[in-house]
XYZ file of C-alpha atoms in Angstrom:
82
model
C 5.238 -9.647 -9.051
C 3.142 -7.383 -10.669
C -0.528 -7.324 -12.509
C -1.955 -9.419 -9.898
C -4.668 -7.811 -9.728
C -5.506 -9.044 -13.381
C -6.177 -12.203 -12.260
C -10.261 -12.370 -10.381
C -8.938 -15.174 -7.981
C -5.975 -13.355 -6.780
C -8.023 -9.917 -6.585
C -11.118 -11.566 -4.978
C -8.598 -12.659 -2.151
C -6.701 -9.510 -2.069
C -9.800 -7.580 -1.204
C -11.162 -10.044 1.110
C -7.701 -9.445 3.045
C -8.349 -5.615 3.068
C -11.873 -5.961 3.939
C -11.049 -8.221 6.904
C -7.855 -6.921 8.557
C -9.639 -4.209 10.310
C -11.234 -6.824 12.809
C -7.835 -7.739 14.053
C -6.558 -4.388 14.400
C -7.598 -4.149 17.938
C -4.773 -7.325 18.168
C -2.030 -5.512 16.741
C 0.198 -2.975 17.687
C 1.293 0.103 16.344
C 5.431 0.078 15.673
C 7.325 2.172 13.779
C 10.246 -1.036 13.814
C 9.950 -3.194 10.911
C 13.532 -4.555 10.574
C 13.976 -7.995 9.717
C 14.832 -10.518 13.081
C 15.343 -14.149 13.267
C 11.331 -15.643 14.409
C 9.719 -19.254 13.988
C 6.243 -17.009 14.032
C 4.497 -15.622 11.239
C 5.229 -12.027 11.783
C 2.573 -9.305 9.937
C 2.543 -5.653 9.164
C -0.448 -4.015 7.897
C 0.047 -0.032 7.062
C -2.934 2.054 7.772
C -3.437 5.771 8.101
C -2.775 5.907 11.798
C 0.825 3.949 11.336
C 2.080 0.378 10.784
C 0.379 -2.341 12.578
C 2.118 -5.238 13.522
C 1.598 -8.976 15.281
C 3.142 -11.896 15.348
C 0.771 -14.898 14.641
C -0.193 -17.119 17.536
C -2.443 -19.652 15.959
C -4.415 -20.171 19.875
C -5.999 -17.183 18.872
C -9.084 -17.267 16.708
C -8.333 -13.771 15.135
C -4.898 -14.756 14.742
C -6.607 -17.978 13.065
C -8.037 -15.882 10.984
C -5.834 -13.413 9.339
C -3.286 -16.439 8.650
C -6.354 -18.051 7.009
C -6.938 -14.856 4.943
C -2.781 -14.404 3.840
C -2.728 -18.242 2.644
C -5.846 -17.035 0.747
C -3.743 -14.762 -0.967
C -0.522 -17.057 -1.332
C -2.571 -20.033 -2.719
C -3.664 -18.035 -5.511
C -0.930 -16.438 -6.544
C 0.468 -19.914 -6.374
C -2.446 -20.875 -8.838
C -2.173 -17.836 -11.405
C 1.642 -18.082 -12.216
């Protein structure tokens, strides 16, 4: 999809997904592997300067709580602006 960001909602939650993923950074890993594998996790890649980040989502995990909150964010309006 594209022109997203035309839509406040979708942008407000875009940025608030930027803004936030530093916190969890310290959670994630740095890979260079982002091929596609069979998972019943969430899996998430976030591309910084230093490299590709990546985590699967346990949901024990408050920050883990968290960034899964913040990507639904996202989804749910998307969901609401097409």
């Amino acid at each position: 999809m594209t022109k997203l960001e035309k839509f406040p909602n979708v942008m407000n939650a875009m940025q608030s997904l930027f803004i936030s993923c530093p916190q969890v950074l310290q959670n994630m890993k740095l890979t260079e592997d982002v091929n596609y594998y069979n998972s019943d996790k969430i899996r998430i890649y976030l591309k910084c300067r230093k490299g590709i980040y990546f985590r699967e989502i346990n949901n024990a995990l408050k920050e883990d709580r968290f960034l899964k909150m913040l990507i639904e964010n996202v989804l749910s309006e998307i969901a609401h602006a097409i």
